[in-house]
């Protein structure tokens, strides 16, 4: 299974020197715990074999940390259920690995925690670049980063929120158009949305776009903001189904709320899509495996993570990045959306 | 929303000194880019306000990195769909945060990559401790860690696989008993299992336990090994449903395969649980939200992550850890398991 080894490792040096790998490690790192004779021998063998210090050791020489900072600003239980972040980390990690970079991950429970971590990173140069996620309107982190241009930063957000910082931008407003028009074309004239937290920048962008598009088309629209959890998605669905007349379609701001909403519909004898159409913002395997399969706005988040990583590496190299667009959303039509019920 | 700030930050120092925060950062870190007069003033103000260097700066003084190493040895697309790893990271991150520690994440595509990363970390002391996941039988990483006792390591695995390394152990054999007896009590006498990769240590532990328990109870048992992906879970389900007589119950080694299997059953007109009972190893929101809800072996993976982090911090402090048991599995009975069909 293992691929052919090409790099000379400390284990190869250990074998050729006839000493343990820990002795080699001590010797090469100039640490105590090994005799001077052994150290001299190990260094000679290492030179002969062509052993090279790895990325981490090289980074010391270049005063680069070879680390990218990522702050997870979420409740840990929610992080665990929402595939978005793991997809992004997967893409980031895969791309960074090719450049021998690591991801330095911190978890913050509130925005003050997060500010402290950013300040730490800026003050100590503990990472070579940072990723900014989940920007709020007028987010104070923007100003903090602008005052500290020595720390490269990439924001993943709508470009209208990032005040000129290097940005990997998604066109959420265009995606709103895709979603609403899909339902409109199926005859829906009363649409509800179960949204994420109101203070998040992308919730705001989506709010504004939904209001605009539905007003333009003459579609009745209402919106409930939640904390993104399955429980909140279920609760919002119950509330929407209890009003009279209830909406004929619900769009959820993430996949776990959509799946929870579909469950509530089934438990209440509301047929999907005959009585109620359901859509998810952000597609995932859950949407595909659900019964019925959930129509979703799909984007390749793993690929976005790869792009974000490569942009951060460019920033570290001093290149200009500006605003780069993510691959666009694509509508994946499945069984959960159908013609509006006649009432 | 932000909590009351108690820590004096470089931004407070900047305000009180009347200079920019980046000037403060340069001054406090002894970097060029600021006059000596400004540097002196900033240092004085920082002292007066009681500014303290953060964890990262302190770690330099203590020659600790305040980083824990985690290698994700997975296909990035699979990582994104399986909630296990994100749950573990969430728990690790939450616990480490309280101690001002970071998680240093690398992604490896094959076992040779992973060995190189471990060698790097050992050679350069780039992390204070490491986590070992997904051990294989006779895993070479065990030997590597034993030869390098200067690097604290915690294995998350069945204790029989870890050869005396500090271990956070799960009792997978006990869980197999729970699962098989649940089905046995419902009258099932022909059970199949859709398992993870054969070379993984925990697959082996489960394989052995399943063979033993089913033999003891006189239950017919067959097992298909897969790569854990939803596609492989779907494919294995098709194969199991096409044999005659097909098993009356299928246990899947992860939740995404169970959800995929339930989908295949529905598409083939096989009713769950009337014609086929379905169970998942590892519970998640998917199992709860699926229709019908999927009976699952539940464990609190976020909590396991927290425990793993606290054990690694103990190891870094030089404490003994030995083998610590994870919180035990609990059987969550939902609608996907029912009495065996009469044939």
XYZ file of N, CA and C in Angstrom, chain B residues 20-116:
291
model
N -0.162 52.798 16.438
C -0.977 51.752 15.834
C -0.683 50.399 16.484
N -1.634 49.476 16.340
C -1.437 48.159 16.940
C -0.292 47.415 16.264
N -0.066 47.705 14.972
C 1.060 47.009 14.337
C 2.385 47.547 14.889
N 2.440 48.850 15.194
C 3.652 49.393 15.815
C 3.891 48.715 17.165
N 2.783 48.504 17.918
C 2.905 47.814 19.211
C 3.439 46.405 18.999
N 2.887 45.740 17.996
C 3.321 44.368 17.722
C 4.812 44.335 17.392
N 5.249 45.276 16.530
C 6.674 45.328 16.175
C 7.511 45.570 17.432
N 7.045 46.509 18.238
C 7.815 46.900 19.424
C 7.938 45.736 20.405
N 6.805 45.075 20.668
C 6.815 44.014 21.688
C 7.562 42.778 21.211
N 7.636 42.620 19.896
C 8.303 41.438 19.373
C 9.742 41.715 18.941
N 10.202 42.926 19.247
C 11.596 43.237 18.943
C 11.898 43.244 17.462
N 10.887 43.591 16.659
C 11.094 43.589 15.212
C 11.404 44.990 14.709
N 12.065 45.123 13.565
C 12.280 46.459 12.997
C 10.948 47.048 12.542
N 10.957 48.319 12.170
C 9.726 48.934 11.664
C 9.166 49.957 12.642
N 9.900 50.221 13.724
C 9.411 51.165 14.712
C 10.650 51.815 15.354
N 10.535 53.111 15.666
C 11.712 53.807 16.225
C 11.990 53.320 17.644
N 13.228 53.541 18.088
C 13.586 53.097 19.437
C 12.793 53.856 20.498
N 12.494 55.119 20.204
C 11.717 55.914 21.158
C 10.314 55.311 21.321
N 9.697 54.973 20.180
C 8.364 54.374 20.230
C 8.419 53.032 20.956
N 9.455 52.250 20.627
C 9.576 50.938 21.257
C 9.635 51.089 22.794
N 10.439 52.033 23.243
C 10.592 52.234 24.690
C 9.258 52.636 25.313
N 8.554 53.522 24.621
C 7.279 53.995 25.153
C 6.266 52.846 25.223
N 6.199 52.069 24.149
C 5.249 50.953 24.092
C 5.548 49.944 25.205
N 6.807 49.637 25.395
C 7.175 48.667 26.420
C 6.773 49.173 27.808
N 6.957 50.506 28.001
C 6.591 51.068 29.301
C 5.075 50.991 29.521
N 4.322 51.387 28.489
C 2.855 51.346 28.610
C 2.386 49.899 28.830
N 2.988 48.963 28.100
C 2.594 47.556 28.234
C 2.807 47.085 29.674
N 3.941 47.476 30.240
C 4.221 47.104 31.638
C 3.193 47.734 32.575
N 2.906 49.029 32.341
C 1.970 49.727 33.220
C 0.574 49.107 33.182
N 0.148 48.729 31.977
C -1.202 48.164 31.840
C -1.254 46.704 32.279
N -0.091 46.104 32.479
C -0.083 44.689 32.872
C -0.268 43.755 31.687
N 0.148 44.199 30.492
C 0.050 43.320 29.319
C 0.963 42.111 29.508
N 0.419 40.937 29.171
C 1.234 39.724 29.261
C 1.282 39.053 27.906
N 2.441 38.468 27.581
C 2.462 37.723 26.331
C 1.496 36.544 26.435
N 0.916 36.189 25.306
C -0.055 35.096 25.284
C 0.638 33.749 25.320
N -0.176 32.716 25.203
C 0.334 31.344 25.247
C 1.438 31.088 24.244
N 1.233 31.580 23.034
C 2.223 31.298 21.989
C 3.578 31.893 22.365
N 3.544 33.116 22.886
C 4.804 33.752 23.271
C 5.414 33.037 24.481
N 4.557 32.686 25.438
C 5.039 31.964 26.609
C 5.678 30.648 26.206
N 5.065 30.003 25.209
C 5.555 28.685 24.826
C 6.989 28.759 24.328
N 7.344 29.883 23.707
C 8.717 30.045 23.246
C 9.665 29.996 24.443
N 9.252 30.712 25.514
C 10.084 30.774 26.711
C 10.227 29.384 27.340
N 9.141 28.605 27.324
C 9.174 27.286 27.965
C 9.640 26.193 27.006
N 10.024 26.566 25.826
C 10.325 25.650 24.729
C 9.258 24.576 24.561
N 8.009 24.990 24.795
C 6.848 24.173 24.425
C 6.228 24.832 23.195
N 5.664 24.013 22.333
C 5.015 24.606 21.161
C 3.563 24.943 21.458
N 3.014 24.353 22.512
C 1.584 24.445 22.821
C 0.746 23.990 21.631
N 1.261 22.984 20.924
C 0.511 22.417 19.810
C 0.423 20.903 19.982
N -0.733 20.359 19.605
C -0.954 18.912 19.576
C -1.075 18.523 18.107
N -0.382 17.485 17.706
C -0.401 17.085 16.301
C -1.498 16.080 15.987
N -2.205 16.329 14.898
C -3.253 15.405 14.443
C -3.091 15.205 12.942
N -2.964 13.966 12.531
C -2.843 13.665 11.104
C -4.143 13.054 10.624
N -4.732 13.674 9.616
C -5.967 13.153 9.049
C -5.590 12.252 7.881
N -5.719 10.967 8.059
C -5.289 10.024 7.036
C -6.441 9.534 6.203
N -7.053 10.416 5.456
C -8.296 10.085 4.776
C -8.346 10.744 3.417
N -9.184 10.215 2.612
C -9.581 10.907 1.399
C -10.391 12.144 1.798
N -10.042 13.328 1.243
C -10.746 14.539 1.691
C -12.256 14.497 1.463
N -12.700 13.869 0.395
C -14.151 13.827 0.169
C -14.844 12.945 1.209
N -14.171 11.876 1.658
C -14.769 11.013 2.673
C -14.791 11.715 4.024
N -13.689 12.389 4.340
C -13.623 13.173 5.576
C -14.835 14.079 5.698
N -15.212 14.646 4.555
C -16.273 15.637 4.568
C -17.632 15.024 4.884
N -17.833 13.756 4.549
C -19.168 13.185 4.771
C -19.292 12.462 6.099
N -18.181 12.009 6.671
C -18.280 11.220 7.893
C -18.163 12.124 9.115
N -19.177 12.164 9.956
C -19.136 13.106 11.089
C -18.113 12.742 12.168
N -17.568 11.512 12.167
C -16.691 11.089 13.268
C -15.535 12.068 13.496
N -14.812 12.371 12.424
C -13.589 13.152 12.596
C -13.886 14.575 13.057
N -14.945 15.185 12.486
C -15.273 16.546 12.900
C -15.708 16.560 14.365
N -16.401 15.509 14.795
C -16.814 15.424 16.194
C -15.588 15.348 17.092
N -14.633 14.518 16.690
C -13.419 14.365 17.489
C -12.650 15.693 17.544
N -12.508 16.339 16.384
C -11.803 17.626 16.342
C -12.515 18.656 17.218
N -13.836 18.635 17.191
C -14.593 19.594 18.005
C -14.287 19.398 19.482
N -14.281 18.142 19.918
C -13.994 17.872 21.326
C -12.559 18.216 21.687
N -11.634 17.816 20.829
C -10.223 18.140 21.055
C -10.038 19.647 21.163
N -10.584 20.343 20.171
C -10.401 21.791 20.102
C -10.986 22.490 21.309
N -12.169 22.071 21.730
C -12.838 22.729 22.859
C -12.008 22.574 24.126
N -11.477 21.381 24.350
C -10.696 21.146 25.567
C -9.342 21.869 25.506
N -8.696 21.787 24.340
C -7.373 22.407 24.200
C -7.464 23.919 24.370
N -8.578 24.472 23.873
C -8.744 25.923 23.932
C -8.646 26.422 25.368
N -9.221 25.652 26.270
C -9.213 26.085 27.675
C -7.794 26.145 28.235
N -6.883 25.417 27.607
C -5.494 25.411 28.071
C -4.589 26.200 27.115
N -5.205 26.983 26.214
C -4.445 27.802 25.278
C -3.536 26.955 24.383
N -3.993 25.782 24.055
C -3.282 24.908 23.130
C -3.968 24.929 21.768
N -3.177 24.690 20.729
C -3.731 24.599 19.379
C -3.601 23.174 18.857
N -4.379 22.913 17.837
C -4.314 21.638 17.136
C -3.572 21.881 15.826
N -2.498 21.124 15.591
C -1.766 21.262 14.335
C -2.201 20.110 13.429
N -2.882 20.467 12.342
C -3.522 19.450 11.511
C -2.764 19.257 10.209
N -2.456 18.015 9.889
C -1.890 17.670 8.593
C -2.795 16.643 7.947
N -2.742 16.595 6.629
C -3.549 15.618 5.912
C -2.603 14.681 5.190
N -2.818 13.381 5.314
C -1.935 12.465 4.591
C -2.758 11.579 3.688
N -2.212 11.309 2.520
C -2.950 10.544 1.525
C -2.612 9.055 1.602
N -1.458 8.712 2.150
C -1.129 7.296 2.307
C -0.257 7.137 3.550
N 0.006 5.888 3.910
C 0.676 5.652 5.192
C 2.124 6.132 5.151
N 2.712 6.201 3.975
C 4.087 6.674 3.875
C 4.173 8.173 4.155
N 3.224 8.908 3.583
C 3.085 10.332 3.906
C 3.001 10.518 5.409
N 2.153 9.711 6.012
C 1.903 9.871 7.445
C 3.178 9.603 8.239
N 3.910 8.555 7.861
C 5.167 8.263 8.548
C 6.130 9.449 8.446
N 6.185 10.060 7.257
C 7.086 11.205 7.077
C 6.710 12.359 7.991
